Amino acid sequence: MDITYYGHSCFGITINEKNILFDPFISPNELAKNINAETVKADYILISHGHEDHIADAVSIAKRTKATVICNWEISVWLQNQGVENLHPMNIGGKKLFDFGSVKCVNAVHSSSLPDGSYAGNPMGFVVETNDKNFYYAGDTALTYDMKLIGDYRKIDFAFLPIGDNFTMGVDNAIIASQFIHCSDVIGMHYDTFEFIKIDKPEAINKFNRQGKKLTLLEIGETITK
Ligand code: NI
Ligand code: MN
């Protein structure tokens, strides 16, 4: 599968020829000004929670691509009111099989509201299983013992973890999270976008290395293959 980084916590992943877009926040992101949100592909859009820095481009991309948006019930109602047509509401603990693989919604310890102040339900992360690899997209979350359930549940080949601290867990807690989920291959997200979450990238990578783990920090626009 190919993984393209669009900045902050936004990734496009191609699985079984379907384009899965996570937490679209591109056009307001200064660091992602070379990415054109109007050309980003999506067959599915997965949204972890309602905060602006995870949903800013969701309505426009969903309308243009007719992608199916997978999110919690409250966010799906809000998106429907914005004119988004294809929605698949889920909630924490639920799993569903799609044509690219299955999605299980898991706990995230954070908050959630929509840009206009609407109630957005609870934040969540996703465990995605495919016939190739399995991965965990944590969304915005603190370190939580619930992550041990994920490690017990499935083999996680790689994981997207927030590392920017301040609003979510930082590097040190992300290393513990990677232990909880039994996964040594981590792609960092939710760092550097704002002043509050600027990190020392070489130091973050070194900290993971010292624990025998790999932290990948993609350039915005970069694509890697897993
Ligand atoms: Ni958030
Ligand atoms: Mn966030």
Coordinates of N, CA and C and ligand atoms in Angstrom, one line a residue:
M1 N 0.8 -1.2 0.0 CA 0.0 0.0 0.0 C 0.9 1.3 0.0
D2 N 0.4 2.3 -0.7 CA 1.1 3.5 -0.8 C 0.5 4.5 0.2
I3 N 1.4 5.2 0.9 CA 1.0 6.2 1.9 C 1.6 7.6 1.5
T4 N 0.7 8.6 1.3 CA 1.1 9.9 1.0 C 0.8 10.8 2.2
Y5 N 1.7 11.7 2.6 CA 1.5 12.6 3.7 C 1.1 13.9 3.2
Y6 N -0.1 14.4 3.7 CA -0.6 15.7 3.3 C -0.4 16.8 4.4
G7 N 0.4 16.4 5.4 CA 0.6 17.4 6.5 C -0.3 17.1 7.7
H8 N 0.2 17.5 8.9 CA -0.5 17.4 10.2 C -0.9 15.9 10.4
S9 N -2.2 15.6 10.4 CA -2.6 14.2 10.7 C -3.3 13.6 9.4
C10 N -3.0 14.3 8.3 CA -3.7 13.9 7.1 C -2.8 13.0 6.2
F11 N -3.3 11.8 5.9 CA -2.6 10.9 5.0 C -3.6 10.3 4.0
G12 N -3.1 10.1 2.8 CA -3.9 9.3 1.8 C -3.2 8.0 1.6
I13 N -4.0 6.9 1.8 CA -3.4 5.6 1.7 C -4.2 4.8 0.6
T14 N -3.4 4.2 -0.3 CA -4.0 3.4 -1.4 C -4.0 2.0 -1.0
I15 N -5.2 1.4 -0.8 CA -5.3 0.0 -0.4 C -6.2 -0.7 -1.4
N16 N -5.8 -1.8 -2.0 CA -6.6 -2.5 -3.0 C -7.2 -1.5 -4.0
E17 N -6.4 -0.6 -4.5 CA -6.8 0.4 -5.5 C -7.9 1.3 -5.1
K18 N -8.1 1.4 -3.8 CA -9.0 2.4 -3.2 C -8.2 3.5 -2.5
N19 N -8.6 4.7 -2.6 CA -7.9 5.8 -1.9 C -8.6 6.2 -0.6
I20 N -7.9 6.0 0.5 CA -8.5 6.2 1.8 C -7.8 7.5 2.3
L21 N -8.6 8.5 2.6 CA -8.0 9.7 3.1 C -8.4 9.9 4.6
F22 N -7.3 10.2 5.4 CA -7.5 10.4 6.9 C -7.5 11.8 7.3
D23 N -8.4 12.3 8.0 CA -8.4 13.6 8.7 C -7.9 14.8 7.8
P24 N -8.7 15.1 6.8 CA -8.3 16.1 5.8 C -8.2 17.5 6.4
F25 N -7.0 18.0 6.5 CA -6.7 19.4 7.0 C -5.5 19.8 6.1
I26 N -5.8 20.5 5.0 CA -4.8 20.8 4.0 C -4.8 22.3 3.7
S27 N -6.0 22.8 3.2 CA -6.0 24.2 2.7 C -5.6 25.2 3.8
P28 N -6.0 25.0 5.1 CA -5.6 26.0 6.1 C -4.2 25.8 6.7
N29 N -3.5 24.7 6.2 CA -2.2 24.4 6.8 C -1.1 25.1 6.0
E30 N -0.5 26.0 6.7 CA 0.6 26.8 6.0 C 1.7 25.8 5.5
L31 N 2.0 24.8 6.3 CA 3.1 23.9 5.9 C 2.7 23.0 4.7
A32 N 1.4 23.0 4.3 CA 1.0 22.1 3.2 C 0.5 22.9 2.0
K33 N 1.1 24.2 1.9 CA 0.6 25.0 0.8 C 1.0 24.5 -0.6
N34 N 1.9 23.6 -0.7 CA 2.2 23.0 -2.0 C 1.2 21.9 -2.3
I35 N 0.4 21.5 -1.4 CA -0.6 20.5 -1.7 C -1.9 21.1 -2.1
N36 N -2.5 20.7 -3.2 CA -3.8 21.3 -3.7 C -4.9 20.3 -3.2
A37 N -5.7 20.8 -2.2 CA -6.8 19.9 -1.7 C -7.8 19.6 -2.8
E38 N -7.8 20.4 -3.8 CA -8.8 20.2 -4.9 C -8.4 19.0 -5.8
T39 N -7.2 18.5 -5.7 CA -6.9 17.4 -6.5 C -6.6 16.1 -5.7
V40 N -6.7 16.2 -4.4 CA -6.5 15.0 -3.6 C -7.6 13.9 -3.9
K41 N -7.2 12.7 -4.1 CA -8.1 11.6 -4.4 C -8.7 11.0 -3.1
A42 N -10.0 10.6 -3.2 CA -10.6 9.9 -2.1 C -11.7 9.1 -2.5
D43 N -11.7 7.8 -2.2 CA -12.9 6.9 -2.3 C -13.6 6.8 -0.9
Y44 N -12.7 6.9 0.1 CA -13.2 7.0 1.5 C -12.5 8.1 2.2
I45 N -13.2 8.7 3.2 CA -12.6 9.7 4.1 C -12.9 9.2 5.5
L46 N -11.8 9.0 6.3 CA -12.0 8.6 7.7 C -11.7 9.8 8.5
I47 N -12.6 10.1 9.5 CA -12.4 11.3 10.3 C -12.4 10.8 11.8
S48 N -11.4 11.2 12.5 CA -11.2 10.7 13.9 C -12.0 11.5 14.9
H49 N -12.2 12.8 14.6 CA -12.9 13.6 15.5 C -13.2 15.0 14.8
G50 N -14.0 15.8 15.5 CA -14.5 17.0 14.8 C -13.7 18.2 14.7
H51 N -12.5 18.2 15.4 CA -11.7 19.5 15.4 C -11.3 19.9 14.0
E52 N -11.3 21.2 13.9 CA -10.9 21.9 12.6 C -9.7 21.3 12.0
D53 N -8.7 21.0 12.8 CA -7.4 20.5 12.2 C -7.5 19.1 11.8
H54 N -8.7 18.5 11.7 CA -8.9 17.1 11.2 C -10.1 17.0 10.2
I55 N -10.8 18.1 10.0 CA -12.0 18.1 9.2 C -12.1 19.2 8.2
A56 N -11.2 20.1 8.2 CA -11.3 21.4 7.5 C -11.7 21.2 6.0
D57 N -11.1 20.2 5.4 CA -11.4 20.1 3.9 C -12.3 18.9 3.6
A58 N -12.9 18.3 4.7 CA -13.7 17.1 4.5 C -14.9 17.4 3.6
V59 N -15.6 18.5 3.9 CA -16.9 18.7 3.1 C -16.5 18.9 1.6
S60 N -15.5 19.7 1.3 CA -15.3 20.0 -0.1 C -14.7 18.8 -0.8
I61 N -13.9 18.0 -0.1 CA -13.3 16.8 -0.8 C -14.4 15.8 -1.0
A62 N -15.2 15.6 0.0 CA -16.3 14.6 -0.1 C -17.3 15.0 -1.2
K63 N -17.6 16.3 -1.3 CA -18.6 16.7 -2.4 C -18.0 16.5 -3.7
R64 N -16.7 16.8 -3.9 CA -16.0 16.7 -5.2 C -15.8 15.2 -5.6
T65 N -15.4 14.4 -4.6 CA -15.0 13.0 -5.0 C -16.2 12.0 -4.8
K66 N -17.3 12.4 -4.1 CA -18.4 11.5 -3.7 C -17.9 10.4 -2.8
A67 N -16.8 10.6 -2.2 CA -16.2 9.6 -1.3 C -17.2 9.3 -0.2
T68 N -17.1 8.1 0.4 CA -17.9 7.7 1.5 C -17.1 8.1 2.8
V69 N -17.8 8.9 3.6 CA -17.1 9.4 4.8 C -17.4 8.5 6.0
I70 N -16.4 8.0 6.6 CA -16.6 7.1 7.8 C -16.2 7.9 9.0
C71 N -17.1 8.0 9.9 CA -16.9 8.8 11.1 C -18.0 8.5 12.1
N72 N -18.0 9.1 13.3 CA -19.0 8.7 14.2 C -20.4 9.3 13.8
W73 N -21.4 8.9 14.5 CA -22.7 9.3 14.2 C -22.9 10.8 14.2
E74 N -22.4 11.5 15.2 CA -22.7 12.9 15.4 C -22.0 13.7 14.3
I75 N -20.8 13.3 13.9 CA -20.1 14.0 12.8 C -20.8 13.7 11.5
S76 N -21.3 12.5 11.3 CA -22.0 12.2 10.0 C -23.3 13.0 9.9
V77 N -24.0 13.3 11.0 CA -25.2 14.1 10.9 C -24.8 15.5 10.5
W78 N -23.7 16.0 11.1 CA -23.3 17.4 10.8 C -22.8 17.5 9.3
L79 N -22.1 16.5 8.8 CA -21.7 16.5 7.4 C -22.9 16.4 6.5
Q80 N -23.9 15.6 6.8 CA -25.1 15.5 6.0 C -25.7 16.9 5.9
N81 N -25.8 17.6 7.0 CA -26.3 18.9 7.0 C -25.5 19.9 6.1
Q82 N -24.3 19.6 5.9 CA -23.4 20.4 5.0 C -23.5 20.0 3.6
G83 N -24.4 18.9 3.3 CA -24.6 18.5 1.9 C -23.7 17.3 1.5
V84 N -23.0 16.7 2.4 CA -22.3 15.5 2.1 C -23.3 14.3 1.9
E85 N -23.1 13.6 0.8 CA -24.2 12.6 0.5 C -23.8 11.2 1.0
N86 N -22.6 10.8 0.9 CA -22.2 9.4 1.2 C -21.6 9.3 2.5
L87 N -22.3 8.7 3.5 CA -21.8 8.7 4.9 C -21.9 7.3 5.4
H88 N -21.0 6.9 6.2 CA -21.1 5.6 6.9 C -20.8 5.9 8.4
P89 N -21.8 6.0 9.2 CA -21.6 6.3 10.6 C -21.2 5.1 11.4
M90 N -20.2 5.2 12.3 CA -19.8 4.1 13.2 C -19.7 4.7 14.6
N91 N -19.2 3.9 15.5 CA -18.8 4.4 16.8 C -17.9 3.4 17.5
I92 N -17.3 3.9 18.6 CA -16.2 3.1 19.2 C -16.7 1.7 19.6
G93 N -15.8 0.7 19.2 CA -16.1 -0.7 19.4 C -16.6 -1.4 18.2
G94 N -17.1 -0.6 17.3 CA -17.7 -1.1 16.1 C -16.7 -1.4 15.0
K95 N -17.0 -2.5 14.2 CA -16.1 -2.9 13.1 C -17.0 -3.1 11.9
K96 N -16.5 -2.8 10.8 CA -17.2 -3.0 9.5 C -16.3 -3.3 8.4
L97 N -16.7 -4.2 7.5 CA -15.9 -4.6 6.4 C -16.3 -3.8 5.2
F98 N -15.3 -3.1 4.6 CA -15.5 -2.4 3.4 C -14.7 -3.1 2.3
D99 N -14.8 -2.5 1.0 CA -14.1 -3.2 -0.1 C -12.6 -3.1 0.0
F100 N -12.0 -2.2 0.8 CA -10.6 -2.1 0.9 C -10.0 -2.9 2.1
G101 N -10.9 -3.3 3.0 CA -10.5 -3.9 4.3 C -11.5 -3.6 5.4
S102 N -11.2 -3.9 6.6 CA -12.2 -3.6 7.7 C -11.6 -2.5 8.5
V103 N -12.6 -1.8 9.1 CA -12.3 -0.7 10.0 C -12.9 -1.0 11.4
K104 N -12.1 -0.9 12.4 CA -12.6 -1.0 13.8 C -12.3 0.3 14.5
C105 N -13.4 0.9 15.1 CA -13.2 2.2 15.8 C -12.8 1.9 17.2
V106 N -11.7 2.5 17.6 CA -11.2 2.3 19.0 C -11.1 3.6 19.8
N107 N -11.0 3.4 21.0 CA -11.0 4.6 22.0 C -9.8 5.6 21.7
A108 N -10.1 6.9 21.8 CA -9.1 7.9 21.8 C -9.4 8.8 23.0
V109 N -8.4 9.2 23.8 CA -8.6 10.0 24.9 C -8.3 11.5 24.5
H110 N -9.3 12.2 24.3 CA -9.2 13.6 23.7 C -10.5 14.3 23.9
S111 N -10.8 15.3 23.2 CA -12.1 16.0 23.2 C -12.6 16.1 21.7
S112 N -13.8 16.5 21.5 CA -14.3 16.7 20.1 C -15.4 17.6 20.1
S113 N -15.3 18.6 19.2 CA -16.5 19.4 18.8 C -16.2 19.9 17.4
L114 N -17.3 20.3 16.7 CA -17.1 20.7 15.3 C -16.8 22.2 15.2
P115 N -16.3 22.6 14.0 CA -15.8 24.0 13.9 C -16.8 25.0 14.3
D116 N -18.1 24.7 14.1 CA -19.2 25.7 14.5 C -19.7 25.5 15.9
G117 N -19.0 24.7 16.7 CA -19.3 24.5 18.1 C -20.3 23.3 18.3
S118 N -20.8 22.7 17.2 CA -21.7 21.6 17.3 C -21.1 20.4 18.1
Y119 N -21.9 19.7 18.8 CA -21.4 18.5 19.5 C -20.9 17.5 18.5
A120 N -19.8 16.9 18.8 CA -19.2 15.9 17.8 C -19.0 14.5 18.3
G121 N -19.7 14.2 19.4 CA -19.5 12.9 20.0 C -18.1 12.7 20.6
N122 N -17.7 11.4 20.6 CA -16.4 11.1 21.2 C -15.4 11.0 20.1
P123 N -14.1 11.3 20.4 CA -13.0 11.1 19.4 C -12.7 9.6 19.3
M124 N -12.2 9.2 18.2 CA -11.8 7.8 18.1 C -10.6 7.6 17.2
G125 N -10.0 6.4 17.3 CA -9.0 6.0 16.4 C -9.5 4.8 15.6
F126 N -8.7 4.3 14.6 CA -9.1 3.3 13.7 C -8.1 2.2 13.7
V127 N -8.5 0.9 13.7 CA -7.7 -0.2 13.4 C -8.2 -0.7 12.0
V128 N -7.3 -0.6 11.0 CA -7.6 -1.0 9.6 C -6.9 -2.3 9.3
E129 N -7.7 -3.3 9.0 CA -7.2 -4.6 8.6 C -7.4 -4.8 7.1
T130 N -6.3 -5.2 6.4 CA -6.4 -5.5 5.0 C -5.9 -6.9 4.7
N131 N -6.0 -7.3 3.4 CA -5.4 -8.6 3.1 C -3.9 -8.5 2.9
D132 N -3.4 -7.3 3.0 CA -2.0 -7.1 2.9 C -1.4 -6.8 4.3
K133 N -1.7 -5.6 4.9 CA -1.2 -5.3 6.2 C -2.3 -4.7 7.1
N134 N -2.0 -4.7 8.4 CA -2.9 -4.0 9.4 C -2.2 -2.8 9.9
F135 N -3.0 -1.8 10.2 CA -2.4 -0.6 10.8 C -3.4 0.1 11.8
Y136 N -2.8 0.9 12.6 CA -3.6 1.6 13.6 C -3.4 3.1 13.4
Y137 N -4.5 3.8 13.2 CA -4.4 5.3 13.1 C -5.0 5.8 14.4
A138 N -4.2 6.5 15.2 CA -4.6 6.8 16.6 C -5.5 8.0 16.7
G139 N -5.5 8.9 15.7 CA -6.2 10.1 15.8 C -5.5 11.0 16.9
D140 N -6.2 11.9 17.5 CA -5.7 12.7 18.6 C -5.9 11.9 19.9
T141 N -4.9 11.6 20.6 CA -5.2 10.9 21.8 C -4.0 11.0 22.8
A142 N -4.3 10.9 24.1 CA -3.3 10.7 25.1 C -2.9 9.2 25.0
L143 N -1.8 8.9 25.7 CA -1.5 7.5 26.0 C -2.6 6.9 26.9
T144 N -3.0 5.7 26.5 CA -4.1 5.1 27.4 C -3.8 3.6 27.4
Y145 N -4.2 3.0 28.6 CA -4.0 1.6 28.7 C -4.9 0.8 27.7
D146 N -6.0 1.5 27.2 CA -6.8 0.8 26.2 C -6.0 0.4 24.9
M147 N -4.9 1.0 24.7 CA -4.0 0.7 23.6 C -3.5 -0.8 23.7
K148 N -3.4 -1.3 24.9 CA -3.0 -2.7 25.1 C -4.1 -3.6 24.5
L149 N -5.3 -3.2 24.5 CA -6.4 -4.0 23.8 C -6.1 -4.2 22.3
I150 N -5.6 -3.1 21.8 CA -5.3 -3.1 20.3 C -4.1 -4.1 20.0
G151 N -3.1 -4.1 20.9 CA -2.0 -5.0 20.7 C -2.4 -6.4 20.9
D152 N -3.4 -6.7 21.8 CA -3.8 -8.0 22.0 C -4.8 -8.5 20.9
Y153 N -5.4 -7.5 20.3 CA -6.5 -7.8 19.3 C -6.0 -8.3 18.0
R154 N -5.0 -7.6 17.5 CA -4.4 -7.9 16.1 C -3.0 -7.6 16.1
K155 N -2.3 -8.2 15.1 CA -0.9 -7.8 14.7 C -1.0 -6.5 14.0
I156 N -0.4 -5.5 14.6 CA -0.3 -4.2 13.9 C 1.0 -4.0 13.2
D157 N 1.0 -3.9 11.9 CA 2.2 -3.8 11.1 C 2.9 -2.4 11.2
F158 N 2.1 -1.4 11.2 CA 2.6 -0.1 11.4 C 1.5 0.8 12.0
A159 N 1.9 1.9 12.6 CA 0.9 2.8 13.3 C 1.2 4.2 13.1
F160 N 0.1 5.0 13.0 CA 0.2 6.4 12.9 C -0.1 7.0 14.3
L161 N 0.9 7.6 14.9 CA 0.7 8.0 16.3 C 1.0 9.5 16.4
P162 N 0.2 10.3 17.2 CA 0.5 11.7 17.4 C 1.8 11.8 18.3
I163 N 2.6 12.8 18.0 CA 3.9 12.9 18.7 C 4.2 14.4 19.1
G164 N 3.2 15.3 18.9 CA 3.5 16.7 19.1 C 3.4 17.2 20.5
D165 N 2.8 16.4 21.4 CA 2.6 16.8 22.8 C 1.6 17.9 22.8
N166 N 1.5 18.5 24.0 CA 0.6 19.6 24.3 C -0.9 19.3 24.1
F167 N -1.4 18.9 22.9 CA -2.8 18.6 22.7 C -3.0 17.0 22.7
T168 N -1.9 16.3 22.5 CA -2.0 14.8 22.4 C -0.7 14.3 23.1
M169 N -0.6 13.0 23.1 CA 0.7 12.5 23.6 C 1.9 13.0 22.8
G170 N 3.0 13.0 23.5 CA 4.3 13.4 22.8 C 5.1 12.2 22.5
V171 N 6.4 12.4 22.2 CA 7.3 11.4 21.7 C 7.4 10.3 22.8
D172 N 7.7 10.7 24.0 CA 8.0 9.6 25.1 C 6.7 8.7 25.3
N173 N 5.6 9.3 25.3 CA 4.4 8.5 25.5 C 4.0 7.7 24.2
A174 N 4.4 8.2 23.1 CA 4.1 7.5 21.8 C 5.0 6.2 21.8
I175 N 6.2 6.3 22.4 CA 7.1 5.1 22.5 C 6.4 4.1 23.3
I176 N 5.8 4.5 24.5 CA 5.1 3.5 25.3 C 3.9 3.0 24.6
A177 N 3.2 3.9 23.9 CA 2.0 3.4 23.1 C 2.5 2.3 22.1
S178 N 3.6 2.5 21.5 CA 4.1 1.5 20.5 C 4.4 0.2 21.2
Q179 N 4.8 0.3 22.4 CA 5.0 -1.0 23.2 C 3.7 -1.6 23.5
F180 N 2.7 -0.8 23.9 CA 1.3 -1.4 24.2 C 0.7 -2.1 23.0
I181 N 1.0 -1.6 21.8 CA 0.3 -2.2 20.6 C 1.3 -3.2 19.9
H182 N 2.4 -3.4 20.5 CA 3.4 -4.4 20.0 C 3.8 -4.0 18.5
C183 N 4.1 -2.8 18.3 CA 4.4 -2.3 16.9 C 5.7 -1.4 17.0
S184 N 6.7 -1.8 16.2 CA 7.9 -1.0 16.2 C 8.1 -0.1 15.0
D185 N 7.0 0.0 14.2 CA 7.1 0.8 13.0 C 6.1 1.9 13.1
V186 N 6.5 3.1 13.4 CA 5.6 4.2 13.7 C 5.8 5.4 12.7
I187 N 4.7 5.9 12.2 CA 4.7 7.1 11.4 C 4.2 8.2 12.3
G188 N 4.9 9.3 12.4 CA 4.5 10.4 13.3 C 3.5 11.3 12.7
M189 N 2.7 11.9 13.5 CA 1.7 12.9 13.0 C 1.4 13.9 14.1
H190 N 0.7 14.9 13.7 CA 0.3 15.9 14.7 C 1.4 16.6 15.4
Y191 N 2.4 17.1 14.6 CA 3.6 17.8 15.1 C 3.9 18.9 14.1
D192 N 4.6 20.0 14.6 CA 5.1 21.1 13.9 C 4.1 22.0 13.2
T193 N 2.9 21.6 13.1 CA 1.9 22.4 12.3 C 1.7 23.8 13.0
F194 N 1.6 23.8 14.4 CA 1.4 25.0 15.2 C 2.6 25.1 16.1
E195 N 2.7 26.4 16.6 CA 3.8 26.7 17.6 C 3.8 25.7 18.8
F196 N 2.6 25.4 19.3 CA 2.4 24.6 20.5 C 3.0 23.2 20.3
I197 N 3.0 22.7 19.1 CA 3.4 21.3 18.9 C 4.7 21.1 18.0
K198 N 5.5 22.2 18.1 CA 6.8 22.0 17.4 C 7.7 21.0 18.1
I199 N 8.4 20.2 17.4 CA 9.2 19.2 18.0 C 10.6 19.2 17.4
D200 N 11.6 18.6 18.2 CA 12.9 18.4 17.6 C 12.9 17.0 16.9
K201 N 12.8 17.1 15.6 CA 12.6 15.8 14.8 C 13.8 14.8 14.9
P202 N 15.0 15.2 14.8 CA 16.1 14.3 14.9 C 16.1 13.6 16.3
E203 N 15.8 14.4 17.4 CA 15.8 13.9 18.7 C 14.6 12.9 18.9
A204 N 13.5 13.1 18.3 CA 12.3 12.2 18.3 C 12.7 10.9 17.7
I205 N 13.4 11.0 16.5 CA 13.8 9.7 15.8 C 14.8 9.0 16.6
N206 N 15.8 9.7 17.2 CA 16.8 9.1 18.1 C 16.1 8.4 19.3
K207 N 15.1 9.0 19.9 CA 14.5 8.4 21.1 C 13.8 7.0 20.7
F208 N 13.2 7.0 19.5 CA 12.6 5.7 19.1 C 13.7 4.7 18.8
N209 N 14.8 5.2 18.1 CA 15.9 4.3 17.8 C 16.5 3.6 19.1
R210 N 16.6 4.5 20.1 CA 17.2 3.9 21.3 C 16.4 2.8 22.0
Q211 N 15.1 2.8 21.6 CA 14.2 1.7 22.1 C 14.0 0.6 21.1
G212 N 14.9 0.7 20.1 CA 14.8 -0.4 19.0 C 13.6 -0.2 18.1
K213 N 13.1 1.0 18.0 CA 11.9 1.2 17.2 C 12.2 2.2 16.1
K214 N 11.3 2.2 15.1 CA 11.5 3.2 14.0 C 10.4 4.2 14.0
L215 N 10.8 5.5 14.0 CA 9.9 6.6 13.8 C 10.1 7.2 12.4
T216 N 9.1 7.2 11.5 CA 9.2 7.8 10.2 C 8.5 9.1 10.2
L217 N 9.2 10.2 9.8 CA 8.6 11.5 9.7 C 8.6 11.9 8.3
L218 N 7.5 11.8 7.6 CA 7.4 12.0 6.2 C 7.5 13.5 5.8
E219 N 8.1 13.8 4.7 CA 7.9 15.2 4.1 C 6.5 15.4 3.6
I220 N 6.0 16.6 3.7 CA 4.6 16.8 3.2 C 4.7 16.6 1.6
G221 N 3.8 15.8 1.1 CA 3.8 15.5 -0.3 C 4.6 14.2 -0.6
E222 N 5.3 13.7 0.4 CA 6.1 12.4 0.1 C 5.2 11.2 0.2
T223 N 5.5 10.2 -0.7 CA 4.8 8.9 -0.7 C 5.8 7.8 -0.4
I224 N 5.4 6.9 0.5 CA 6.2 5.7 0.8 C 5.3 4.5 0.5
T225 N 5.9 3.4 0.3 CA 5.2 2.1 0.1 C 5.4 1.2 1.3
K226 N 4.4 0.6 1.8 CA 4.5 -0.3 2.9 C 4.1 -1.7 2.4
Ligands
NI1 NI -8.2 17.4 18.3
MN2 MN -5.8 17.9 16.5

